[in-house]
Amino acid sequence: MNPNESSLEIETAGLNAMNANESPENAAGLPLPAGTTDEEVESLLLEAKVAAACRAIPPFWELRNMVAVNPFLGFEDQDLLAADRLFGRLLGHSALPDWNRLGRAFDKGEFRREDLLGAALEMALPSETVDLLLALSEKRLREGALPTGRSPSESTLPVEPSSSRGGRKAGAGTEEGSGAKGPAGALEGRNRDLPYKDCVVRFLAAHFDRGLARLSWKVPGGLLAGFREWVRFDRSVELAGVKGFRKAFAALPADGRLLRAHLARVAPAEDIGEHLLGLLFELPGWSGFLRRQAWDTAQDHLGDLPDFAAILWACRHLCKGVASSSSQSVSKDETALDALPEAEALARSLALAAWERATRERLQGAAVTALKSQITPSNDNAGRESLPARPAVQAVFCIDVRSEPWRRALEQSFPGCETYGFAGFFAMPFSVSGEGEPLSQCPVLLQPAADFKSGSRSYRAHATKERGLPALLSTFRRSAVGGFSFMETLGPGKAWDLLKGALGRVGSAEENPQVAPEEEIAQGLSHLDFGTRLALLKGMLKHLGLKAPYARLVVLCGHESRVENNAQAAGLACGACGGHSGEVNARIAAHLFNDPDLRQALGSDLLPEDSRAVAAVHETCSDTVRLLPSRAVQETHAADLAAFTAAVHKAASAARRKRAASLPGCDKTDFANSPATALQDARLEKTIRARGKDWAETRPEWGLADNAFFIVAPRAFTRGMDLEGRAFLHSYDAALDAGGETLELILTAPMVVASWINLQYYASTVMPAVFGSGDKTLHTVVAGLGVSEGLDGDIRFGLAHQSVADGTGPRHRPLRLQVLVAAPRDRIQDIVDRHERLQNLLRNGWVTLVSWEGGPEKAWRMVPGRGWTAEETA
Amino acid sequence: MNLESTFLLFAFGLGGHAEALPFGLRLDPLSLSMAIFIAFLGFIIHRFSARHFEGEARRRPFLLRLHLTLGAAVLQALSPSLVQFAVCWLLVSLGLQGLLQTASHRPEARHAARLKFLFSRLGDLAMVGAILSALGHFGGTGLETLAGAAPAAAGISSPLAALPAPAYFLVFAAFFKTACLPFQGWLLGSLEAPTPVSALLHAGIINAGGFLLIRFHLLFEGQVGALVLLALLVLPSVVLGPLAMWAQTDYKRGLAWSTVGQMGFMLLQCALGAFAPALLHLFGHGLYKANAFLRSGTLAGMAEIPAPSPSRVTLKILLPGGLAAAFLGLGLGYALLAGSPGLIQGGWTLFSIQGLALAQLAASPSATSLTLRKRMSLVAAFGFLYAAGTALFEKAFHPVLSGLPSTEALGTAGLFISALTLAALGLLAFLWLTSFAWPQRPLGRALHIAAAHGFYLNFLFARKAAS
C-alpha cells in the first residue's frame, strides 16, 4: 500500500463518514426510472418518509461499547425549539430546561437580567415581542427560584419530574416540584400501557440476546420474519385485551415494504413521518439499538429500523381502541399545550441562551485575566513563549474534560512540562480483535482503519481459563437439575464472595486481557505493512501539533475508568476509544513513535534522536496515572522518567484533593482546604480508590458531567486557568496549520463528538424519561445490551440519574457546547462553508462558535448567515 | 381447658395456656444458625445500601426500614412459638412493604407492593389458622408444648380441635409466603425496588416459609396428607420456575424465576422429610442469591451453554464416567460422615437426583479446556461436597430435627412423594435436554414464549391489583 494513500485514508475517514450522514433527505429525491406507476411512486414516497423518520432516531450503543450520542442527531437541521415542539407533540416532554432549574441558576447569579437582554439580541427576536418575552422570562425565573415546598426526600427522587412544555405546570414551580408522584409519574411511563409493549420488547431481547437467556430464539429470517413467528405464539397482547391480535397480525403482509404500504392505506396518519417517530420514540432504547445495528455498515444505512417502525405501526393499528392510554394522555396534553402561547417555550429558550452567554463571557473574561497575569510577571512580550525552548516533557492527554484538572495539576507540579490535548485514540483508528467480536478502539464517527491482533499469550491464557472451571460452574448452576443441588454444593461458598464485596476486597485490579505486554504490541501490529505503520505515525505527528523540537520524553496518556459492578462502566471510559480504555491506543502510538525503522524513514529533522514516547493511562476514577515505558526507554531515559514519575505522584494528589469535595462519601473531610500533608494525601487516595472499587458505588466519578466548553487553542491561552473540569481542551496552533487541514479535522470530528457528549448530558438532564436511563439502583441488564429500569423491559437510552445528579441536586448544568477556536475567522468560515453539518449545528444553536482570532480579548462570535459579531468580554 | 380464657389471654398477648408466654427467645442450633444467617446477610446488605444511597435523602429512611425488617426477621428465627413467628412475620412483611416502596414514584413499584400486601395477608391468614388449630389440637403453640403433647391429646374438647391439623395450615402459609406458582407475581414485582431490597428478599425473607416448616416439623408427625399436599402444591414451581428462568433475557428477572424454582425445591425437600438438606439448601441458595443480586451490575460474559451432543464420547465415556465419579464422590462423602444416605431423611431420593445432575454435568459439552481427568475429579469433588454438606447438617441438627420417620418409612405416601419428586425432576431434565432443539419446532417456540412471559400468570392478577 502506498504510504501516502493510506495516510489520506485515515485522515479523511472521519470526513467521509460524516459526509455520508449529511444529507438525510437524500432518499426523498430518488431518481425515478421511466414508466413508474403511480403505485410505485407512492410506495417510494412512503419509503422516503419512513426513512426520514428512522434517521431521526439516535443510535444507541450497547453496554459493552457505550459511548455518548447526541439524542437530537436527527434534528440537526432544526433548532432546539423545533425539537421541543416535536417532543411536546409526540411524547408530552419538553426539550428545554424547566423554570425551576433555570430559576435556581438565575438566583445563584449564574446569569443576570443583562444576559437576558443580550441573549434576546443574539437570538434576533422580533422587536415587538422582546419586551414581552423578557418580562415573562424574568417573572418565571423568579417564580422558579422560589423554594418549591419540596420535601428533601422528594427532591432527590431519582427521576426528576419531567418538565412539560408551557406554563401551566412550569409557571407554578410548586406544582411541578410536588408533581413527582402525580402527573410527572404518569408522563414518565410513556409506554407503560401499550398493550403490545411486553410482546415487542421480549421479542427484541430474545432476538438480540447475547447469552443471558438459556433458551435461544434462533429463527431464520430478519427482524420482521422473526417477529411474525413470535407473534404466532405470543398471547400477551390478547390477554391485555386485544382480541384476535395474533390472527390479525399473521394476515398482514410479510414483506416490510408491502406491510408499510398496506398500513399507509388502512391506518393512515396525517403525517406519517411524525406518527412513526412518535411510535419509535416510545421505545427509544430499542429503536436506537436497531439504528446502531446498521451504523457500522454505513451511517446512512437503516438496517432493520424501517421494519421495526412497521412492526410498531402495525401493533398500534391493531391495538387501537384498546388501552393505549398513553397516546390518549398525550393528546390530552396536546390540547392543553396548544392553548398555551408559544411564548413560554421561547422565554425558556431565551433564559437558556442567556445562561450560556453569561457562562461563555465569564470564561472569556477569565482567559483574558489569566493571559495578562502570565505576561505581567515575566514582563516581556513573548509571554506566551516564556517556557524554555525545549521542554523537559511533552505530555499529550485526551480532550476529555476530566483531563483538564489533571493537566493543570501536572503543570503546577512540573513547570517544565508542556501539556497537549488530542482525541484519546491518538489518531490510531484501530479495532482490536481477539476472540469474539472485535472491539472498535476509535470514535464512532470513524471506521477502524487497521486491526490490532490480540492473539497474545496472556490473552489466550485468559480465554482458556474462562473455558475451564468457570464454564463448568456456569453450566452446573444453570442446568436443569444441577441448578438445585448447586446451591447445596457450592452456594455456601458464596459467603466468601459476599464478604469480599462488603469489605471492598474486589479484584478490580484485574488486568485488561486485551492489552498485551510490550513485545506483543509489536506482534499484534506485525501484519501491517511498513507503509501503513509509517502513515499512521505521520498522521499522528502531523495532527498532534507538538512544538518542535520534541522533548526528550513525549508522554501519550490515554484514559480509562476502573469501576466495579457498574453495568454502564463503558460510559466512563474513553469515548474516543469507542467506550474502552485508551491504553491500547496509547501503547500502539508510543510503539510506532519509538520504532527505529519508522524513525529512520521519517528523517531526524522531525523527531530528535533522543526523543522517546511513553504510553500512560489516566485512571479517571482514582486520578492516578500509570506510566508504561518500554524497557528500552527505561534504560535510556531513566532520569527523565524518575523526575516525571515524581511529578505525576504530586499531580495526582493535587488533582484528588481538588476533586474530593464533589464526591459523595469523600466529602466528610474537607480535603480541599486541609493542609496537603503526605498523610492526608495517602488517606485521600485510599478513600478514593476504595470508592471506585466498591461494588455498591453508584457515583464512582462524575464522568463528563458539567461539560460546557470546547477550546481549540494553544495551551498558553488557558494555562493557569481553573476551568473546573468543564472544558474539552484541544491543542491547536494556527501558525502550524496554514492550510487549515488540522482545524478542519478538529471541527468536523472531535468537536462534533464533543457536542454529542454535551447534548447527551443535556438530554439526560433535561428529558430523563426519554433520554436518560433512570435510577441506577433499579437497573437490570437486558439481553447483555442495555439496562432497563425495574421490570420495564425497554432498554433505556442515555445516562442514569446518578450520573448527572447527586443527592442534593443536579451536577450537570444543561448548557449547549460553547466552542472557542483560536484561529483566524476566514479559516473557520472557509471550513464551515464546506460542511453542511457544521452549518446546521451552528445555525440552529446546537453549538456556539467563537473565534479567538486576536486572543480571548478580541473574540468574534459566528452568527450563521450574518457573519461575525464582536463578543463583549466581561 | 377453658377456651374463653385462652382467647382472652391470647388477645392480650399472653399466649396459649400451656406456656406462660408465647414470646421469648428460643436458643438452639437451628434458631441460632438461622439468626446468624440473617445477621450475616443483614451486615452485607447494610454495607451495600449505606454506600448505594450515599449522599441521598432516601438513605436514612431506607436503612431504618432495613434494620427494622432485619430485627423482626431475627426475632422470627428465634421464635419459641407459632404466635411469635406469625407476629414477626407480619412485622417483616410490613418492613419489606416500606422497602419495596423505595421507588414509589413508579406505578410499577406501587403495583408490586400492593400485590405483595395482598398475598402476604393470605399467608398471614394461614398462620392464624395454624395458631388456632394448634391451640385446638395441642393446647398451645410453643415448641415445648408441641413436642410434649401427643396429637389430639388430653381430651381437648374445644371446637378448635375440629379444625384440620396445623400442618395443613403451615403448608399453605409456606406456600403463599414463598411465592410459589401461581402466586409468584409479587416476587417479580419486587424487582421494582432497589437491588439491595431484592437481595434481602430473595436471599433471606422469602426463606421464612421454608424455615417455618423446618422449625415446626414436629407438626408433620403423622400428617402424611399434609406432606403429600405440600409436594403437590410446590410441584409446578419446581418445574416451571427453572423453565421460565431459561427464557428470561433480563438478568434480575432470571434470578427471580430461579428463586421460584429453588423455593419449590426446598419445600419439596421438606415434603420428603429431608429437613436438614432443606436447611442447607436455604443457606446455600440465600448466599448465592444475595451475591448474584448485589453483583447485578457486573457484565459477566455469560457463556452460552452448548447443546449436548449424543456423540460416542458422550455416551460411552462422559456419561458413565460422570455417573461413576459422581457416585464415588457422593458415596465417599456419606461414608465418611454419615454412613449411608439412608440415614438422611429422604436421602436416597436426593442421592439419585444429585448423581444424575452430576453425570449430566460431566457429559455437558461446555468447559472445553478441561481435561477429562480434571473434569471427572471436579464432578467427584462436587459429589463429595454435597454429600458431606448434607451429612454434616444432618448430624449437626439431629437433636432439633429428629423425631420424624423418614419418607422411606412413611410407606405408600412416602413412596408417592419420592416418585413425584423424581418424576418432576426427570421432566425438568427432559425439557432441558430437548430445549436445545426448541427453536426448530412450533411447540418449542410456543413454550419458549410462554416461559418468557412467565406463563402469562401476571395477567391473572395484574388487572385486579392495579385497579
Tab-separated table of C-alpha atoms in Angstrom, chain A residues 408-687:
chain	number	residue	atom	x	y	z
A	408	ARG	CA	-3.333	21.771	35.434
A	409	ALA	CA	-2.137	19.808	38.444
A	410	LEU	CA	0.708	18.338	36.408
A	411	GLU	CA	1.768	21.724	35.085
A	412	GLN	CA	1.895	23.034	38.611
A	413	SER	CA	3.902	20.127	39.949
A	414	PHE	CA	6.215	20.084	36.947
A	415	PRO	CA	6.508	23.517	35.323
A	416	GLY	CA	8.912	22.191	32.723
A	417	CYS	CA	6.175	20.064	31.261
A	418	GLU	CA	4.115	21.100	28.280
A	419	THR	CA	0.690	19.523	28.022
A	420	TYR	CA	-1.392	18.982	24.927
A	421	GLY	CA	-4.913	17.877	24.246
A	422	PHE	CA	-5.846	15.478	21.485
A	423	ALA	CA	-8.579	12.898	20.967
A	424	GLY	CA	-7.538	9.998	23.207
A	425	PHE	CA	-7.170	7.462	20.428
A	426	PHE	CA	-4.101	9.415	19.227
A	427	ALA	CA	-5.203	9.117	15.613
A	428	MET	CA	-4.802	5.351	15.846
A	429	PRO	CA	-8.140	4.144	14.475
A	430	PHE	CA	-7.712	0.507	15.396
A	431	SER	CA	-10.019	-2.312	16.084
A	432	VAL	CA	-8.773	-4.902	18.496
A	433	SER	CA	-9.579	-8.445	17.571
A	434	GLY	CA	-9.069	-11.405	19.764
A	435	GLU	CA	-11.710	-13.960	20.459
A	436	GLY	CA	-15.277	-12.952	19.796
A	437	GLU	CA	-16.288	-9.704	18.205
A	438	PRO	CA	-13.542	-7.189	17.504
A	439	LEU	CA	-13.676	-4.071	19.662
A	440	SER	CA	-13.557	-0.760	17.904
A	441	GLN	CA	-10.971	1.469	19.552
A	442	CYS	CA	-11.786	4.734	17.806
A	443	PRO	CA	-14.544	7.353	17.779
A	444	VAL	CA	-17.821	6.064	16.435
A	445	LEU	CA	-17.742	8.653	13.664
A	446	LEU	CA	-14.782	6.767	12.199
A	447	GLN	CA	-14.415	3.278	10.877
A	448	PRO	CA	-11.381	1.445	12.210
A	449	ALA	CA	-8.682	1.654	9.564
A	450	ALA	CA	-6.437	-1.094	10.881
A	451	ASP	CA	-6.714	-4.156	13.022
A	452	PHE	CA	-4.682	-4.975	16.083
A	453	LYS	CA	-4.439	-8.699	16.576
A	454	SER	CA	-4.641	-9.501	20.223
A	455	GLY	CA	-3.578	-13.095	19.902
A	456	SER	CA	-1.084	-12.706	22.678
A	457	ARG	CA	-0.077	-15.434	25.037
A	458	SER	CA	-1.566	-13.761	28.093
A	459	TYR	CA	-4.793	-13.176	26.249
A	460	ARG	CA	-5.025	-16.753	25.076
A	461	ALA	CA	-4.270	-17.968	28.554
A	462	HIS	CA	-7.132	-15.852	29.876
A	463	ALA	CA	-9.534	-17.236	27.294
A	464	THR	CA	-8.510	-20.803	28.059
A	465	LYS	CA	-9.040	-20.237	31.734
A	466	GLU	CA	-12.514	-18.874	31.027
A	467	ARG	CA	-13.432	-22.052	29.215
A	468	GLY	CA	-12.352	-24.169	32.150
A	469	LEU	CA	-13.759	-24.181	35.647
A	470	PRO	CA	-15.901	-21.024	35.300
A	471	ALA	CA	-17.699	-22.519	32.310
A	472	LEU	CA	-18.272	-25.771	34.168
A	473	LEU	CA	-19.647	-23.925	37.198
A	474	SER	CA	-21.898	-21.828	34.998
A	475	THR	CA	-23.329	-24.967	33.430
A	476	PHE	CA	-23.760	-26.599	36.826
A	477	ARG	CA	-25.672	-23.579	38.099
A	478	ARG	CA	-27.876	-23.134	35.090
A	479	SER	CA	-28.596	-26.736	34.201
A	480	ALA	CA	-31.929	-28.327	34.860
A	481	VAL	CA	-31.486	-30.459	37.943
A	482	GLY	CA	-27.976	-29.360	38.783
A	483	GLY	CA	-29.292	-25.863	39.451
A	484	PHE	CA	-30.898	-27.132	42.642
A	485	SER	CA	-28.047	-29.155	44.024
A	486	PHE	CA	-25.583	-26.428	43.041
A	487	MET	CA	-26.979	-24.363	45.907
A	488	GLU	CA	-26.243	-27.076	48.442
A	489	THR	CA	-22.885	-27.928	46.948
A	490	LEU	CA	-21.342	-24.564	46.258
A	491	GLY	CA	-23.861	-21.988	47.459
A	492	PRO	CA	-22.399	-21.738	50.968
A	493	GLY	CA	-19.066	-20.776	49.398
A	494	LYS	CA	-20.655	-17.576	48.173
A	495	ALA	CA	-20.439	-16.280	51.714
A	496	TRP	CA	-16.825	-15.593	50.916
A	497	ASP	CA	-17.720	-13.608	47.800
A	498	LEU	CA	-20.220	-11.601	49.808
A	499	LEU	CA	-17.621	-10.807	52.436
A	500	LYS	CA	-15.111	-9.803	49.818
A	501	GLY	CA	-17.658	-7.490	48.271
A	502	ALA	CA	-18.759	-5.940	51.533
A	503	LEU	CA	-15.206	-5.383	52.698
A	504	GLY	CA	-14.125	-3.932	49.387
A	505	ARG	CA	-11.721	-6.704	48.508
A	506	VAL	CA	-12.803	-6.914	44.940
A	507	GLY	CA	-10.472	-7.875	42.159
A	508	SER	CA	-10.869	-4.644	40.296
A	509	ALA	CA	-7.171	-4.624	39.521
A	510	GLU	CA	-7.712	-7.429	37.076
A	511	GLU	CA	-5.704	-6.604	34.006
A	512	ASN	CA	-7.446	-5.880	30.766
A	513	PRO	CA	-6.852	-9.142	28.891
A	514	GLN	CA	-6.964	-7.349	25.568
A	515	VAL	CA	-3.854	-5.413	26.436
A	516	ALA	CA	-0.785	-7.360	25.657
A	517	PRO	CA	2.624	-6.956	27.253
A	518	GLU	CA	5.221	-4.941	25.447
A	519	GLU	CA	6.550	-7.474	22.933
A	520	GLU	CA	3.056	-8.425	21.982
A	521	ILE	CA	2.241	-4.910	20.838
A	522	ALA	CA	4.790	-5.396	18.067
A	523	GLN	CA	3.353	-8.814	17.378
A	524	GLY	CA	-0.175	-7.505	17.095
A	525	LEU	CA	0.951	-4.936	14.538
A	526	SER	CA	3.229	-7.220	12.601
A	527	HIS	CA	0.649	-7.960	9.943
A	528	LEU	CA	0.525	-4.280	8.970
A	529	ASP	CA	2.993	-3.341	6.267
A	530	PHE	CA	5.644	-0.713	6.723
A	531	GLY	CA	3.790	1.884	4.681
A	532	THR	CA	0.669	1.644	6.786
A	533	ARG	CA	2.595	1.961	10.009
A	534	LEU	CA	4.538	4.903	8.685
A	535	ALA	CA	1.338	6.564	7.549
A	536	LEU	CA	-0.188	6.077	10.979
A	537	LEU	CA	2.798	7.656	12.674
A	538	LYS	CA	2.949	10.524	10.202
A	539	GLY	CA	-0.743	11.250	10.603
A	540	MET	CA	-0.433	11.294	14.357
A	541	LEU	CA	2.589	13.586	14.434
A	542	LYS	CA	1.013	15.954	11.980
A	543	HIS	CA	-2.199	16.441	13.871
A	544	LEU	CA	-0.817	16.210	17.359
A	545	GLY	CA	0.831	19.569	16.728
A	546	LEU	CA	3.645	19.118	19.230
A	547	LYS	CA	6.025	22.038	19.223
A	548	ALA	CA	9.403	21.151	17.674
A	549	PRO	CA	11.937	20.200	18.766
A	550	TYR	CA	10.174	17.432	20.603
A	551	ALA	CA	11.035	16.915	24.225
A	552	ARG	CA	13.201	14.031	25.342
A	553	LEU	CA	10.099	12.476	26.783
A	554	VAL	CA	6.773	12.538	24.930
A	555	VAL	CA	4.038	11.065	27.092
A	556	LEU	CA	0.921	9.784	25.339
A	557	CYS	CA	-1.681	9.489	28.037
A	558	GLY	CA	-4.925	7.706	27.303
A	559	HIS	CA	-7.566	7.210	29.957
A	560	GLU	CA	-9.803	4.588	31.443
A	561	SER	CA	-12.074	4.172	34.408
A	562	ARG	CA	-11.862	1.126	36.600
A	563	VAL	CA	-15.109	0.733	38.393
A	564	GLU	CA	-16.709	-2.236	39.988
A	565	ASN	CA	-20.115	-3.756	39.389
A	566	ASN	CA	-21.262	-0.984	37.084
A	567	ALA	CA	-23.225	-2.010	34.014
A	568	GLN	CA	-22.647	1.366	32.412
A	569	ALA	CA	-18.918	1.437	33.104
A	570	ALA	CA	-18.132	1.882	29.420
A	571	GLY	CA	-19.800	5.288	29.638
A	572	LEU	CA	-16.972	6.404	31.903
A	573	ALA	CA	-14.218	5.083	29.648
A	574	CYS	CA	-12.676	6.894	26.720
A	575	GLY	CA	-15.309	7.846	24.137
A	576	ALA	CA	-12.623	8.459	21.539
A	577	CYS	CA	-11.635	4.822	22.010
A	578	GLY	CA	-15.152	3.544	21.429
A	579	GLY	CA	-16.052	3.403	25.120
A	580	HIS	CA	-12.995	1.395	26.140
A	581	SER	CA	-9.720	2.019	27.870
A	582	GLY	CA	-7.333	4.136	25.824
A	583	GLU	CA	-4.402	2.023	26.886
A	584	VAL	CA	-4.033	0.008	23.685
A	585	ASN	CA	-4.083	3.099	21.508
A	586	ALA	CA	-1.527	4.878	23.654
A	587	ARG	CA	0.747	1.873	23.607
A	588	ILE	CA	0.455	1.382	19.879
A	589	ALA	CA	1.151	5.076	19.317
A	590	ALA	CA	4.189	5.011	21.596
A	591	HIS	CA	5.415	1.856	19.952
A	592	LEU	CA	5.237	3.396	16.481
A	593	PHE	CA	6.861	6.571	17.760
A	594	ASN	CA	9.830	4.633	19.091
A	595	ASP	CA	10.153	2.223	16.165
A	596	PRO	CA	13.706	2.793	14.842
A	597	ASP	CA	12.828	1.821	11.272
A	598	LEU	CA	9.952	4.231	11.123
A	599	ARG	CA	12.052	6.986	12.629
A	600	GLN	CA	14.680	6.456	10.012
A	601	ALA	CA	12.104	6.642	7.246
A	602	LEU	CA	10.706	9.778	8.804
A	603	GLY	CA	14.043	11.570	8.908
A	604	SER	CA	15.563	13.023	12.004
A	605	ASP	CA	14.582	16.612	11.307
A	606	LEU	CA	11.157	15.995	12.826
A	607	LEU	CA	11.995	13.507	15.532
A	608	PRO	CA	15.105	14.379	17.527
A	609	GLU	CA	17.400	11.451	18.100
A	610	ASP	CA	16.860	11.381	21.851
A	611	SER	CA	13.115	11.867	21.870
A	612	ARG	CA	11.125	8.872	23.037
A	613	ALA	CA	7.441	8.258	23.600
A	614	VAL	CA	6.000	6.709	26.721
A	615	ALA	CA	2.467	5.413	26.900
A	616	ALA	CA	0.466	6.226	30.003
A	617	VAL	CA	-3.037	5.720	31.287
A	618	HIS	CA	-5.015	8.149	33.387
A	619	GLU	CA	-7.377	6.210	35.611
A	620	THR	CA	-10.084	8.824	35.986
A	621	CYS	CA	-11.860	7.316	38.941
A	622	SER	CA	-8.853	7.424	41.269
A	623	ASP	CA	-6.958	10.116	39.333
A	624	THR	CA	-3.815	8.033	39.160
A	625	VAL	CA	-1.654	7.932	36.070
A	626	ARG	CA	0.202	4.766	35.223
A	627	LEU	CA	3.314	5.122	33.078
A	628	LEU	CA	4.012	2.251	30.710
A	629	PRO	CA	7.528	2.855	29.423
A	630	SER	CA	9.124	0.222	27.257
A	631	ARG	CA	12.228	-1.455	28.602
A	632	ALA	CA	14.490	0.355	26.170
A	633	VAL	CA	13.171	3.733	27.269
A	634	GLN	CA	13.514	2.772	30.917
A	635	GLU	CA	17.219	2.328	30.282
A	636	THR	CA	17.959	5.324	28.127
A	637	HIS	CA	15.659	7.827	29.861
A	638	ALA	CA	15.830	6.689	33.449
A	639	ALA	CA	16.438	10.144	34.897
A	640	ASP	CA	13.700	11.799	32.847
A	641	LEU	CA	11.275	9.092	33.853
A	642	ALA	CA	12.153	9.400	37.520
A	643	ALA	CA	11.579	13.146	37.510
A	644	PHE	CA	8.326	12.791	35.657
A	645	THR	CA	7.080	9.980	37.874
A	646	ALA	CA	7.647	12.110	40.943
A	647	ALA	CA	5.723	14.956	39.355
A	648	VAL	CA	2.921	12.591	38.406
A	649	HIS	CA	2.520	11.498	42.010
A	650	LYS	CA	2.341	15.063	43.203
A	651	ALA	CA	-0.095	15.988	40.474
A	652	ALA	CA	-2.313	13.019	41.242
A	653	SER	CA	-2.557	14.035	44.894
A	654	ALA	CA	-3.368	17.601	43.963
A	655	ALA	CA	-5.992	16.509	41.459
A	656	ARG	CA	-7.593	14.230	44.025
A	657	ARG	CA	-7.693	16.959	46.659
A	658	LYS	CA	-9.451	19.227	44.240
A	659	ARG	CA	-11.987	16.606	43.263
A	660	ALA	CA	-12.742	15.154	46.700
A	661	ALA	CA	-15.365	17.706	47.635
A	662	SER	CA	-17.584	16.742	44.730
A	663	LEU	CA	-17.644	13.029	45.516
A	664	PRO	CA	-20.359	11.850	47.892
A	665	GLY	CA	-18.787	9.888	50.697
A	666	CYS	CA	-15.443	11.588	50.207
A	667	ASP	CA	-16.545	14.980	51.384
A	668	LYS	CA	-16.630	14.251	55.074
A	669	THR	CA	-13.121	15.527	55.472
A	670	ASP	CA	-12.523	18.861	53.854
A	671	PHE	CA	-9.575	17.644	51.822
A	672	ALA	CA	-9.539	20.647	49.522
A	673	ASN	CA	-8.832	23.062	52.342
A	674	SER	CA	-6.873	20.972	54.765
A	675	PRO	CA	-3.090	21.145	54.611
A	676	ALA	CA	-1.637	18.880	51.974
A	677	THR	CA	0.347	16.574	54.170
A	678	ALA	CA	1.596	13.268	52.907
A	679	LEU	CA	-0.615	11.541	55.421
A	680	GLN	CA	-3.713	13.352	54.220
A	681	ASP	CA	-2.849	12.552	50.636
A	682	ALA	CA	-2.408	8.886	51.391
A	683	ARG	CA	-5.690	8.828	53.255
A	684	LEU	CA	-7.480	10.516	50.418
A	685	GLU	CA	-6.001	8.197	47.854
A	686	LYS	CA	-7.138	5.247	49.882
A	687	THR	CA	-10.635	6.657	50.239
